[in-house]
mmCIF file of C-alpha atoms in Angstrom:
data_model
loop_
_atom_site.group_PDB
_atom_site.id
_atom_site.type_symbol
_atom_site.label_atom_id
_atom_site.label_comp_id
_atom_site.label_asym_id
_atom_site.label_seq_id
_atom_site.Cartn_x
_atom_site.Cartn_y
_atom_site.Cartn_z
ATOM 1 C CA MET A 1 6.089 14.558 39.325
ATOM 2 C CA SER A 2 3.653 12.569 41.610
ATOM 3 C CA ILE A 3 4.981 9.050 41.478
ATOM 4 C CA ARG A 4 4.685 5.676 43.108
ATOM 5 C CA ASN A 5 6.999 2.586 43.395
ATOM 6 C CA SER A 6 7.874 1.048 40.027
ATOM 7 C CA GLY A 7 9.399 -2.092 41.122
ATOM 8 C CA ASP A 8 11.979 -1.621 38.361
ATOM 9 C CA ASN A 9 14.620 0.535 39.959
ATOM 10 C CA PRO A 10 15.361 0.411 43.704
ATOM 11 C CA GLY A 11 14.594 3.782 45.186
ATOM 12 C CA ILE A 12 13.007 5.017 41.788
ATOM 13 C CA THR A 13 9.129 5.431 41.557
ATOM 14 C CA ARG A 14 6.782 6.251 38.801
ATOM 15 C CA ARG A 15 3.961 8.714 38.808
ATOM 16 C CA SER A 16 0.408 8.018 40.016
ATOM 17 C CA MET A 17 -2.102 8.713 37.334
ATOM 18 C CA LEU A 18 -5.259 10.759 37.513
ATOM 19 C CA ALA A 19 -8.326 8.968 36.601
ATOM 20 C CA ARG A 20 -8.497 8.475 32.807
ATOM 21 C CA THR A 21 -11.264 8.403 30.291
ATOM 22 C CA GLY A 22 -11.177 6.682 27.053
ATOM 23 C CA MET A 23 -10.611 8.331 23.661
ATOM 24 C CA VAL A 24 -13.648 10.300 22.258
ATOM 25 C CA ALA A 25 -14.885 8.699 19.012
ATOM 26 C CA ALA A 26 -14.702 11.099 16.169
ATOM 27 C CA ALA A 27 -15.754 10.787 12.496
ATOM 28 C CA VAL A 28 -13.955 12.897 9.995
ATOM 29 C CA ALA A 29 -14.823 13.636 6.427
ATOM 30 C CA ALA A 30 -11.679 13.913 4.121
ATOM 31 C CA ALA A 31 -11.699 16.612 1.476
ATOM 32 C CA PRO A 32 -11.373 15.712 -2.266
ATOM 33 C CA VAL A 33 -7.701 15.204 -3.559
ATOM 34 C CA ILE A 34 -6.853 17.840 -5.920
ATOM 35 C CA GLY A 35 -3.372 18.477 -7.346
ATOM 36 C CA ALA A 36 -0.003 16.921 -6.432
ATOM 37 C CA PHE A 37 0.469 18.140 -2.909
ATOM 38 C CA PRO A 38 -2.504 20.184 -1.753
ATOM 39 C CA THR A 39 -3.789 20.839 1.595
ATOM 40 C CA SER A 40 -7.179 19.738 2.781
ATOM 41 C CA THR A 41 -9.633 19.901 5.546
ATOM 42 C CA ALA A 42 -11.908 17.583 7.620
ATOM 43 C CA ALA A 43 -14.737 17.941 10.190
ATOM 44 C CA ALA A 44 -13.879 18.490 13.862
ATOM 45 C CA ALA A 45 -12.224 15.533 15.464
ATOM 46 C CA GLY A 46 -13.586 15.961 19.078
ATOM 47 C CA THR A 47 -12.025 17.302 22.260
ATOM 48 C CA TRP A 48 -8.981 15.145 22.593
ATOM 49 C CA ARG A 49 -5.737 16.213 20.828
ATOM 50 C CA VAL A 50 -2.002 15.551 20.752
ATOM 51 C CA PRO A 51 -0.610 18.740 22.134
ATOM 52 C CA GLY A 52 2.477 20.439 20.470
ATOM 53 C CA GLU A 53 5.786 19.360 21.494
ATOM 54 C CA GLU A 54 6.612 22.855 22.891
ATOM 55 C CA THR A 55 3.987 22.473 25.593
ATOM 56 C CA PRO A 56 4.996 21.298 29.084
ATOM 57 C CA HIS A 57 6.124 17.651 29.700
ATOM 58 C CA GLU A 58 5.624 15.180 32.377
ATOM 59 C CA CYS A 59 8.558 13.236 31.119
ATOM 60 C CA THR A 60 10.510 11.885 28.125
ATOM 61 C CA TRP A 61 10.427 8.289 27.068
ATOM 62 C CA MET A 62 13.352 6.585 25.618
ATOM 63 C CA ALA A 63 14.641 3.085 25.055
ATOM 64 C CA TRP A 64 17.912 1.371 25.372
ATOM 65 C CA PRO A 65 19.502 -0.395 22.489
ATOM 66 C CA SER A 66 21.162 -3.783 23.414
ATOM 67 C CA SER A 67 20.434 -5.935 20.305
ATOM 68 C CA THR A 68 23.604 -7.134 18.454
ATOM 69 C CA THR A 69 21.314 -8.561 15.787
ATOM 70 C CA ILE A 70 20.391 -5.011 14.982
ATOM 71 C CA TRP A 71 23.398 -3.201 15.770
ATOM 72 C CA SER A 72 26.322 -5.746 15.760
ATOM 73 C CA THR A 73 29.814 -3.968 16.373
ATOM 74 C CA ASP A 74 28.155 -0.581 16.437
ATOM 75 C CA LEU A 75 26.191 -1.299 19.651
ATOM 76 C CA ALA A 76 28.776 0.285 22.090
ATOM 77 C CA LYS A 77 28.877 3.729 20.185
ATOM 78 C CA ILE A 78 25.135 3.760 19.854
ATOM 79 C CA GLN A 79 24.699 3.084 23.562
ATOM 80 C CA ALA A 80 27.132 5.845 24.395
ATOM 81 C CA ASP A 81 25.153 8.497 22.310
ATOM 82 C CA ILE A 82 21.807 7.347 23.800
ATOM 83 C CA ALA A 83 23.404 7.672 27.386
ATOM 84 C CA LYS A 84 24.760 11.116 26.528
ATOM 85 C CA LEU A 85 21.371 12.365 25.190
ATOM 86 C CA ALA A 86 19.534 10.936 28.171
ATOM 87 C CA LYS A 87 21.697 12.545 30.691
ATOM 88 C CA GLU A 88 21.144 15.802 28.861
ATOM 89 C CA VAL A 89 17.417 15.563 28.590
ATOM 90 C CA ALA A 90 17.239 14.612 32.250
ATOM 91 C CA LYS A 91 18.676 18.019 33.203
ATOM 92 C CA TYR A 92 15.431 19.477 32.173
ATOM 93 C CA GLU A 93 12.718 16.867 32.647
ATOM 94 C CA PRO A 94 12.378 13.294 34.078
ATOM 95 C CA VAL A 95 13.676 10.637 31.511
ATOM 96 C CA MET A 96 11.952 7.017 31.527
ATOM 97 C CA MET A 97 14.351 4.703 29.815
ATOM 98 C CA LEU A 98 13.056 1.194 28.845
ATOM 99 C CA ALA A 99 15.642 -1.742 28.862
ATOM 100 C CA ASP A 100 15.168 -5.143 27.617
ATOM 101 C CA GLY A 101 15.664 -7.009 30.862
ATOM 102 C CA SER A 102 17.843 -7.012 33.745
ATOM 103 C CA THR A 103 21.304 -7.298 31.956
ATOM 104 C CA ALA A 104 20.397 -4.327 29.640
ATOM 105 C CA ALA A 105 19.006 -2.386 32.541
ATOM 106 C CA SER A 106 22.113 -2.828 34.483
ATOM 107 C CA LYS A 107 24.156 -1.473 31.537
ATOM 108 C CA ALA A 108 21.741 1.387 30.977
ATOM 109 C CA ARG A 109 21.778 2.489 34.664
ATOM 110 C CA THR A 110 25.625 2.286 34.883
ATOM 111 C CA MET A 111 25.870 4.472 31.658
ATOM 112 C CA CYS A 112 23.027 6.906 32.039
ATOM 113 C CA GLY A 113 23.439 7.392 35.850
ATOM 114 C CA SER A 114 21.091 8.056 38.674
ATOM 115 C CA THR A 115 19.139 11.007 36.944
ATOM 116 C CA VAL A 116 17.578 8.622 34.470
ATOM 117 C CA THR A 117 14.819 6.122 35.548
ATOM 118 C CA VAL A 118 15.409 2.738 33.993
ATOM 119 C CA VAL A 119 12.386 0.443 33.300
ATOM 120 C CA SER A 120 13.370 -3.242 32.822
ATOM 121 C CA SER A 121 9.672 -4.731 32.850
ATOM 122 C CA ILE A 122 8.823 -3.454 29.367
ATOM 123 C CA PRO A 123 10.726 -5.382 26.511
ATOM 124 C CA VAL A 124 12.053 -3.401 23.772
ATOM 125 C CA SER A 125 13.842 -4.209 20.496
ATOM 126 C CA ASP A 126 15.732 -0.812 19.830
ATOM 127 C CA CYS A 127 15.872 2.704 20.523
ATOM 128 C CA TRP A 128 13.518 4.481 18.166
ATOM 129 C CA MET A 129 10.975 5.604 20.704
ATOM 130 C CA ARG A 130 9.565 8.301 18.454
ATOM 131 C CA ASP A 131 8.443 5.668 16.051
ATOM 132 C CA THR A 132 7.603 2.806 18.395
ATOM 133 C CA GLY A 133 6.107 4.499 21.276
ATOM 134 C CA PRO A 134 2.654 5.768 22.193
ATOM 135 C CA LEU A 135 1.288 9.204 21.254
ATOM 136 C CA PHE A 136 -0.603 10.959 23.991
ATOM 137 C CA THR A 137 -3.675 12.908 23.851
ATOM 138 C CA VAL A 138 -5.116 15.301 26.339
ATOM 139 C CA ASP A 139 -8.533 16.623 26.778
ATOM 140 C CA GLY A 140 -7.515 19.945 28.704
ATOM 141 C CA THR A 141 -9.553 18.906 31.770
ATOM 142 C CA GLY A 142 -6.758 16.398 33.409
ATOM 143 C CA GLY A 143 -7.478 13.563 31.024
ATOM 144 C CA LEU A 144 -4.779 11.599 29.262
ATOM 145 C CA SER A 145 -4.950 8.810 26.643
ATOM 146 C CA SER A 146 -2.827 7.351 24.130
ATOM 147 C CA PHE A 147 -2.674 5.513 20.908
ATOM 148 C CA GLY A 148 -0.310 3.599 18.612
ATOM 149 C CA LEU A 149 0.669 3.661 14.997
ATOM 150 C CA ASN A 150 1.125 -0.050 14.423
ATOM 151 C CA PHE A 151 4.897 0.128 13.957
ATOM 152 C CA ASN A 152 6.050 -2.383 11.320
ATOM 153 C CA ALA A 153 9.997 -1.626 11.194
ATOM 154 C CA TRP A 154 9.302 1.156 8.644
ATOM 155 C CA GLY A 155 7.295 -0.921 6.167
ATOM 156 C CA GLU A 156 9.714 -3.667 6.770
ATOM 157 C CA ASN A 157 12.544 -1.508 5.270
ATOM 158 C CA ALA A 158 15.003 -2.649 8.111
ATOM 159 C CA THR A 159 14.899 -5.950 6.456
ATOM 160 C CA SER A 160 15.056 -4.771 2.683
ATOM 161 C CA PHE A 161 17.719 -2.053 3.458
ATOM 162 C CA TYR A 162 19.772 -3.699 6.010
ATOM 163 C CA GLY A 163 19.075 -7.500 6.208
ATOM 164 C CA ILE A 164 17.799 -7.444 9.776
ATOM 165 C CA PRO A 165 15.395 -10.076 10.417
ATOM 166 C CA ALA A 166 11.727 -8.779 10.800
ATOM 167 C CA SER A 167 11.503 -10.682 13.912
ATOM 168 C CA ALA A 168 14.275 -8.532 15.619
ATOM 169 C CA TYR A 169 11.716 -5.742 15.946
ATOM 170 C CA ASN A 170 8.825 -8.017 17.404
ATOM 171 C CA LYS A 171 8.958 -6.174 20.842
ATOM 172 C CA ASP A 172 8.818 -2.871 19.441
ATOM 173 C CA ARG A 173 5.754 -3.730 17.366
ATOM 174 C CA VAL A 174 3.939 -3.878 20.764
ATOM 175 C CA VAL A 175 5.751 -1.672 23.014
ATOM 176 C CA ALA A 176 3.258 1.345 22.602
ATOM 177 C CA GLY A 177 0.678 -0.410 24.254
ATOM 178 C CA LYS A 178 2.764 -1.851 27.160
ATOM 179 C CA ILE A 179 3.846 1.604 27.993
ATOM 180 C CA ALA A 180 0.315 2.754 28.191
ATOM 181 C CA THR A 181 -0.587 -0.159 30.475
ATOM 182 C CA TYR A 182 2.425 0.474 32.754
ATOM 183 C CA ILE A 183 1.267 4.106 33.463
ATOM 184 C CA ASP A 184 -2.352 3.049 33.329
ATOM 185 C CA VAL A 185 -3.424 5.114 30.321
ATOM 186 C CA PRO A 186 -6.137 4.207 27.962
ATOM 187 C CA PHE A 187 -4.619 2.919 24.713
ATOM 188 C CA ALA A 188 -6.096 2.369 21.260
ATOM 189 C CA LYS A 189 -4.579 1.165 17.899
ATOM 190 C CA ALA A 190 -4.866 3.432 14.864
ATOM 191 C CA SER A 191 -6.229 1.885 11.691
ATOM 192 C CA VAL A 192 -3.063 3.131 9.774
ATOM 193 C CA VAL A 193 0.385 2.014 9.916
ATOM 194 C CA GLY A 194 3.074 4.685 10.430
ATOM 195 C CA GLU A 195 5.619 6.156 12.789
ATOM 196 C CA GLY A 196 5.635 9.302 14.944
ATOM 197 C CA GLY A 197 8.683 10.654 13.119
ATOM 198 C CA GLY A 198 6.430 10.643 9.956
ATOM 199 C CA ILE A 199 4.053 13.297 11.020
ATOM 200 C CA GLU A 200 4.298 16.807 12.727
ATOM 201 C CA TYR A 201 1.513 18.364 14.558
ATOM 202 C CA ASP A 202 0.977 21.884 16.032
ATOM 203 C CA GLY A 203 -1.452 20.851 18.826
ATOM 204 C CA ASP A 204 -3.801 23.443 17.397
ATOM 205 C CA GLY A 205 -5.602 21.537 14.600
ATOM 206 C CA THR A 206 -3.101 20.974 11.838
ATOM 207 C CA LEU A 207 -0.860 18.163 10.904
ATOM 208 C CA MET A 208 1.982 17.958 8.128
ATOM 209 C CA ALA A 209 3.251 14.706 6.708
ATOM 210 C CA THR A 210 5.099 13.251 3.642
ATOM 211 C CA GLU A 211 3.124 11.352 1.355
ATOM 212 C CA SER A 212 6.125 9.011 0.793
ATOM 213 C CA CYS A 213 5.669 7.755 4.284
ATOM 214 C CA TRP A 214 1.935 7.190 4.554
ATOM 215 C CA ILE A 215 0.569 6.561 1.048
ATOM 216 C CA ASN A 216 2.976 3.530 0.587
ATOM 217 C CA SER A 217 2.055 -0.002 -0.022
ATOM 218 C CA ASN A 218 4.646 -1.172 2.545
ATOM 219 C CA ARG A 219 2.448 0.406 5.333
ATOM 220 C CA ASN A 220 -0.826 1.065 4.138
ATOM 221 C CA PRO A 221 -1.741 -1.117 1.078
ATOM 222 C CA GLY A 222 -5.194 -0.612 -0.528
ATOM 223 C CA LYS A 223 -5.704 2.599 1.569
ATOM 224 C CA SER A 224 -6.240 6.060 -0.183
ATOM 225 C CA ARG A 225 -4.890 9.213 0.924
ATOM 226 C CA SER A 226 -8.309 10.519 1.963
ATOM 227 C CA GLN A 227 -8.766 7.191 4.311
ATOM 228 C CA ILE A 228 -5.325 7.651 5.795
ATOM 229 C CA GLU A 229 -5.765 11.546 6.213
ATOM 230 C CA ALA A 230 -9.218 10.911 7.918
ATOM 231 C CA GLU A 231 -7.740 8.396 10.465
ATOM 232 C CA LEU A 232 -4.744 10.706 11.396
ATOM 233 C CA LEU A 233 -6.835 13.627 11.814
ATOM 234 C CA ALA A 234 -9.211 11.770 14.199
ATOM 235 C CA ARG A 235 -6.516 10.285 16.097
ATOM 236 C CA PHE A 236 -4.770 13.653 16.653
ATOM 237 C CA GLY A 237 -7.681 15.605 17.236
ATOM 238 C CA ALA A 238 -6.869 17.758 14.286
ATOM 239 C CA THR A 239 -9.074 19.218 11.373
ATOM 240 C CA LYS A 240 -6.498 19.938 8.681
ATOM 241 C CA MET A 241 -3.746 17.960 6.757
ATOM 242 C CA ILE A 242 -0.831 19.558 4.963
ATOM 243 C CA TRP A 243 0.540 16.906 2.635
ATOM 244 C CA LEU A 244 4.017 17.306 1.566
ATOM 245 C CA PRO A 245 6.349 15.732 -1.107
ATOM 246 C CA GLY A 246 8.824 13.201 0.249
ATOM 247 C CA VAL A 247 11.495 10.795 -0.900
ATOM 248 C CA LYS A 248 10.181 7.113 -1.187
ATOM 249 C CA GLY A 249 12.688 4.382 -1.088
ATOM 250 C CA TYR A 250 15.783 6.185 -0.557
ATOM 251 C CA ASP A 251 16.284 5.597 3.151
ATOM 252 C CA VAL A 252 14.672 3.251 5.571
ATOM 253 C CA THR A 253 12.027 5.761 6.792
ATOM 254 C CA ASP A 254 10.866 6.856 3.326
ATOM 255 C CA GLY A 255 11.493 10.386 4.052
ATOM 256 C CA HIS A 256 10.191 11.172 7.660
ATOM 257 C CA ILE A 257 9.277 14.908 7.840
ATOM 258 C CA ASP A 258 11.154 15.355 11.087
ATOM 259 C CA GLY A 259 14.577 15.471 9.490
ATOM 260 C CA THR A 260 13.365 18.411 7.108
ATOM 261 C CA ALA A 261 10.584 20.369 8.596
ATOM 262 C CA ARG A 262 9.151 20.974 12.171
ATOM 263 C CA TYR A 263 6.607 22.928 13.908
ATOM 264 C CA ILE A 264 7.891 25.569 16.332
ATOM 265 C CA LYS A 265 4.530 26.387 17.532
ATOM 266 C CA PRO A 266 1.101 26.983 15.793
ATOM 267 C CA GLY A 267 1.452 28.920 12.783
ATOM 268 C CA VAL A 268 5.327 28.682 12.613
ATOM 269 C CA VAL A 269 7.326 26.090 11.010
ATOM 270 C CA MET A 270 11.048 25.710 10.213
ATOM 271 C CA VAL A 271 12.742 24.062 7.123
ATOM 272 C CA GLN A 272 16.328 22.823 6.744
ATOM 273 C CA LEU A 273 17.587 23.804 3.232
ATOM 274 C CA GLY A 274 20.715 23.176 1.290
ATOM 275 C CA GLY A 275 23.948 22.083 2.781
ATOM 276 C CA ALA A 276 26.579 20.277 0.684
ATOM 277 C CA ALA A 277 26.818 17.427 3.355
ATOM 278 C CA ARG A 278 23.391 16.279 2.404
ATOM 279 C CA GLU A 279 22.656 14.571 -1.044
ATOM 280 C CA ASP A 280 20.795 16.700 -3.643
ATOM 281 C CA VAL A 281 17.694 14.340 -3.515
ATOM 282 C CA TRP A 282 17.085 15.695 0.002
ATOM 283 C CA ASN A 283 17.957 19.320 -0.744
ATOM 284 C CA ARG A 284 15.570 19.342 -3.665
ATOM 285 C CA ASN A 285 12.876 17.688 -1.651
ATOM 286 C CA ALA A 286 13.506 20.365 1.090
ATOM 287 C CA ASP A 287 13.023 23.079 -1.271
ATOM 288 C CA ALA A 288 9.695 21.584 -2.388
ATOM 289 C CA ILE A 289 8.509 21.249 1.156
ATOM 290 C CA ARG A 290 9.473 24.883 1.768
ATOM 291 C CA ASN A 291 7.575 25.956 -1.280
ATOM 292 C CA VAL A 292 4.265 24.118 -0.309
ATOM 293 C CA LEU A 293 4.526 25.418 3.327
ATOM 294 C CA ALA A 294 5.072 29.029 2.122
ATOM 295 C CA ASN A 295 1.811 28.855 0.378
ATOM 296 C CA ALA A 296 -0.189 26.968 2.995
ATOM 297 C CA THR A 297 -2.619 27.952 5.597
ATOM 298 C CA ASP A 298 -3.446 26.033 8.917
ATOM 299 C CA ALA A 299 -6.618 24.839 10.557
ATOM 300 C CA LYS A 300 -7.052 28.333 11.885
ATOM 301 C CA GLY A 301 -6.706 29.935 8.489
ATOM 302 C CA ARG A 302 -3.319 31.462 9.290
ATOM 303 C CA ARG A 303 -0.763 31.727 6.661
ATOM 304 C CA LEU A 304 2.289 29.693 7.722
ATOM 305 C CA GLN A 305 5.411 31.617 8.766
ATOM 306 C CA VAL A 306 8.284 29.560 7.357
ATOM 307 C CA LEU A 307 11.677 29.910 8.893
ATOM 308 C CA THR A 308 14.819 28.546 7.249
ATOM 309 C CA ILE A 309 18.213 27.263 8.158
ATOM 310 C CA GLN A 310 21.061 25.904 6.110
ATOM 311 C CA GLY A 311 22.256 22.336 6.677
ATOM 312 C CA PRO A 312 26.006 21.731 7.022
ATOM 313 C CA ASP A 313 28.367 21.872 4.134
ATOM 314 C CA THR A 314 30.968 19.537 5.707
ATOM 315 C CA LEU A 315 31.095 16.651 8.342
ATOM 316 C CA PRO A 316 34.791 16.998 9.375
ATOM 317 C CA ARG A 317 34.630 14.097 11.770
ATOM 318 C CA ILE A 318 33.083 11.711 9.139
ATOM 319 C CA SER A 319 34.803 10.274 6.070
ATOM 320 C CA ARG A 320 33.356 11.585 2.851
ATOM 321 C CA GLY A 321 32.392 8.106 1.636
ATOM 322 C CA LYS A 322 29.889 7.931 4.714
ATOM 323 C CA TRP A 323 28.063 11.226 4.182
ATOM 324 C CA ALA A 324 25.198 9.672 1.998
ATOM 325 C CA ASP A 325 24.084 7.708 4.966
ATOM 326 C CA PHE A 326 24.443 10.381 7.629
ATOM 327 C CA LEU A 327 21.559 12.234 8.927
ATOM 328 C CA SER A 328 23.052 15.775 8.734
ATOM 329 C CA SER A 329 19.998 17.446 10.060
ATOM 330 C CA TYR A 330 19.657 20.053 12.600
ATOM 331 C CA MET A 331 15.984 19.700 12.625
ATOM 332 C CA ASN A 332 15.797 16.413 14.477
ATOM 333 C CA TRP A 333 16.126 18.164 17.711
ATOM 334 C CA THR A 334 14.211 16.960 20.798
ATOM 335 C CA VAL A 335 12.039 19.614 22.829
ATOM 336 C CA THR A 336 12.352 19.632 26.594
ATOM 337 C CA ASN A 337 10.938 21.779 29.239
ATOM 338 C CA GLY A 338 14.009 23.786 29.696
ATOM 339 C CA ALA A 339 15.861 23.646 26.291
ATOM 340 C CA ILE A 340 15.936 22.416 22.742
ATOM 341 C CA ILE A 341 18.604 19.560 22.431
ATOM 342 C CA THR A 342 19.972 19.099 18.862
ATOM 343 C CA THR A 343 23.490 18.208 17.228
ATOM 344 C CA GLN A 344 26.428 19.741 15.915
ATOM 345 C CA PHE A 345 28.406 18.340 13.156
ATOM 346 C CA GLY A 346 31.700 20.309 13.218
ATOM 347 C CA ASP A 347 31.011 22.656 10.633
ATOM 348 C CA THR A 348 31.603 25.560 12.919
ATOM 349 C CA ALA A 349 29.634 28.382 11.032
ATOM 350 C CA ARG A 350 26.741 26.372 10.144
ATOM 351 C CA ASP A 351 26.378 24.711 13.737
ATOM 352 C CA ALA A 352 26.369 28.463 15.207
ATOM 353 C CA ALA A 353 23.831 29.803 12.812
ATOM 354 C CA ALA A 354 21.563 26.864 13.316
ATOM 355 C CA LYS A 355 21.839 27.156 17.116
ATOM 356 C CA SER A 356 21.138 30.890 17.006
ATOM 357 C CA ALA A 357 18.117 30.369 14.671
ATOM 358 C CA ILE A 358 16.517 27.578 16.743
ATOM 359 C CA ALA A 359 17.067 29.493 19.932
ATOM 360 C CA ALA A 360 15.495 32.609 18.546
ATOM 361 C CA ALA A 361 12.625 30.673 17.194
ATOM 362 C CA TYR A 362 11.668 28.886 20.391
ATOM 363 C CA GLY A 363 12.992 31.527 22.886
ATOM 364 C CA ARG A 364 14.759 28.783 24.749
ATOM 365 C CA PRO A 365 18.395 27.571 25.164
ATOM 366 C CA VAL A 366 19.768 25.200 22.598
ATOM 367 C CA VAL A 367 22.205 22.491 23.508
ATOM 368 C CA GLN A 368 24.334 20.960 20.592
ATOM 369 C CA LEU A 369 25.808 17.526 21.273
ATOM 370 C CA ASN A 370 28.221 15.424 19.246
ATOM 371 C CA LEU A 371 26.016 12.402 18.400
ATOM 372 C CA ASP A 372 27.907 11.342 15.301
ATOM 373 C CA ALA A 373 27.327 7.555 15.970
ATOM 374 C CA LEU A 374 23.502 7.972 16.359
ATOM 375 C CA TYR A 375 23.229 10.342 13.255
ATOM 376 C CA GLY A 376 25.639 8.283 11.191
ATOM 377 C CA ASN A 377 25.599 4.618 12.089
ATOM 378 C CA GLY A 378 21.936 4.929 13.342
ATOM 379 C CA GLY A 379 20.719 7.336 10.575
ATOM 380 C CA GLY A 380 18.451 8.853 13.031
ATOM 381 C CA GLY A 381 18.753 11.605 15.693
ATOM 382 C CA ALA A 382 17.744 13.059 19.019
ATOM 383 C CA HIS A 383 13.873 13.398 17.913
ATOM 384 C CA CYS A 384 13.887 9.897 16.695
ATOM 385 C CA VAL A 385 14.824 8.314 19.970
ATOM 386 C CA THR A 386 12.647 10.341 22.281
ATOM 387 C CA MET A 387 8.836 10.703 22.941
ATOM 388 C CA GLN A 388 7.287 13.332 25.153
ATOM 389 C CA GLU A 389 4.411 12.674 27.556
ATOM 390 C CA PRO A 390 2.568 15.730 28.028
ATOM 391 C CA LYS A 391 1.826 17.251 31.494
ATOM 392 C CA VAL A 392 -1.890 17.305 32.266
#
């Protein structure tokens, strides 16, 4: 990538940005709400769009966990998994790792190695870059812009679920804009509150999201589904939303879509079904999501092709009493320029089947890592801790 001196890591530079233009203003009209989980359409949202994750990346952004207030005695294990993942992603594209100050940066550089660029000048609270970082939009002519979703610690669920003080996430509430400033890209704040892990986008006009995350008083009190939809469509440069059932109040995210269903490319989605390692509430919801998607069309009028895989039946490295809190999802993969990086859980047959299915769907190699600490103690996965910056 074309780069200039960052001042954060000796010998490491960051890329010089092209001239940027601002976000194109777009007004969208929401369709009426009909039924429990219907699809709806809206007017065109302008030339800017968030591209699909399968398109080429400039780099991947990550964040180094260093807060004992958040992680307590689990911190070292979480850091080890973040370092393992960062080094793997760096085999396929540049990784920009934010670290909270010089001490955290030194630890990150030691554990991640020289292939990962560590930036110490942007403060961070934690590692969930998918939910805290900016979403990037492109205009097809070399323009890059960005927006943030006003992260509020998952509707302050971090406090209600785990007793973590709300102030522990103060740096992550503003990190999206700081990243945009660092790389000299225009930035805007959405008028809704949410997280990147709570929405999937195909880059071709269609979004899908669970109602449990967005139409929720802990994030968007007083806002209707139509209002939330209109704003998301405008920000993503999309014209159609597929609303999906979700699970509210059962985990800290209120049922992020990226643990259950993902876009492979426009017109093609994958859903993880079943698996005895996952509690029935999630398996029932996955069935409901599959059923909605199987009957949905996208912004281009295509009937969606719905691929499915099965979740693991066992987590042999994890005690049975901890399965309920473990994100036993192959779906929470991260897409890189050269490979799809996901997890393996030790269920040999299901791990192999998932790897084969994901590789066939993408036409790319699949790397499976043991990230038990992140998926177990963290309750999130490879997608949750990465955010791609598209190549323009």
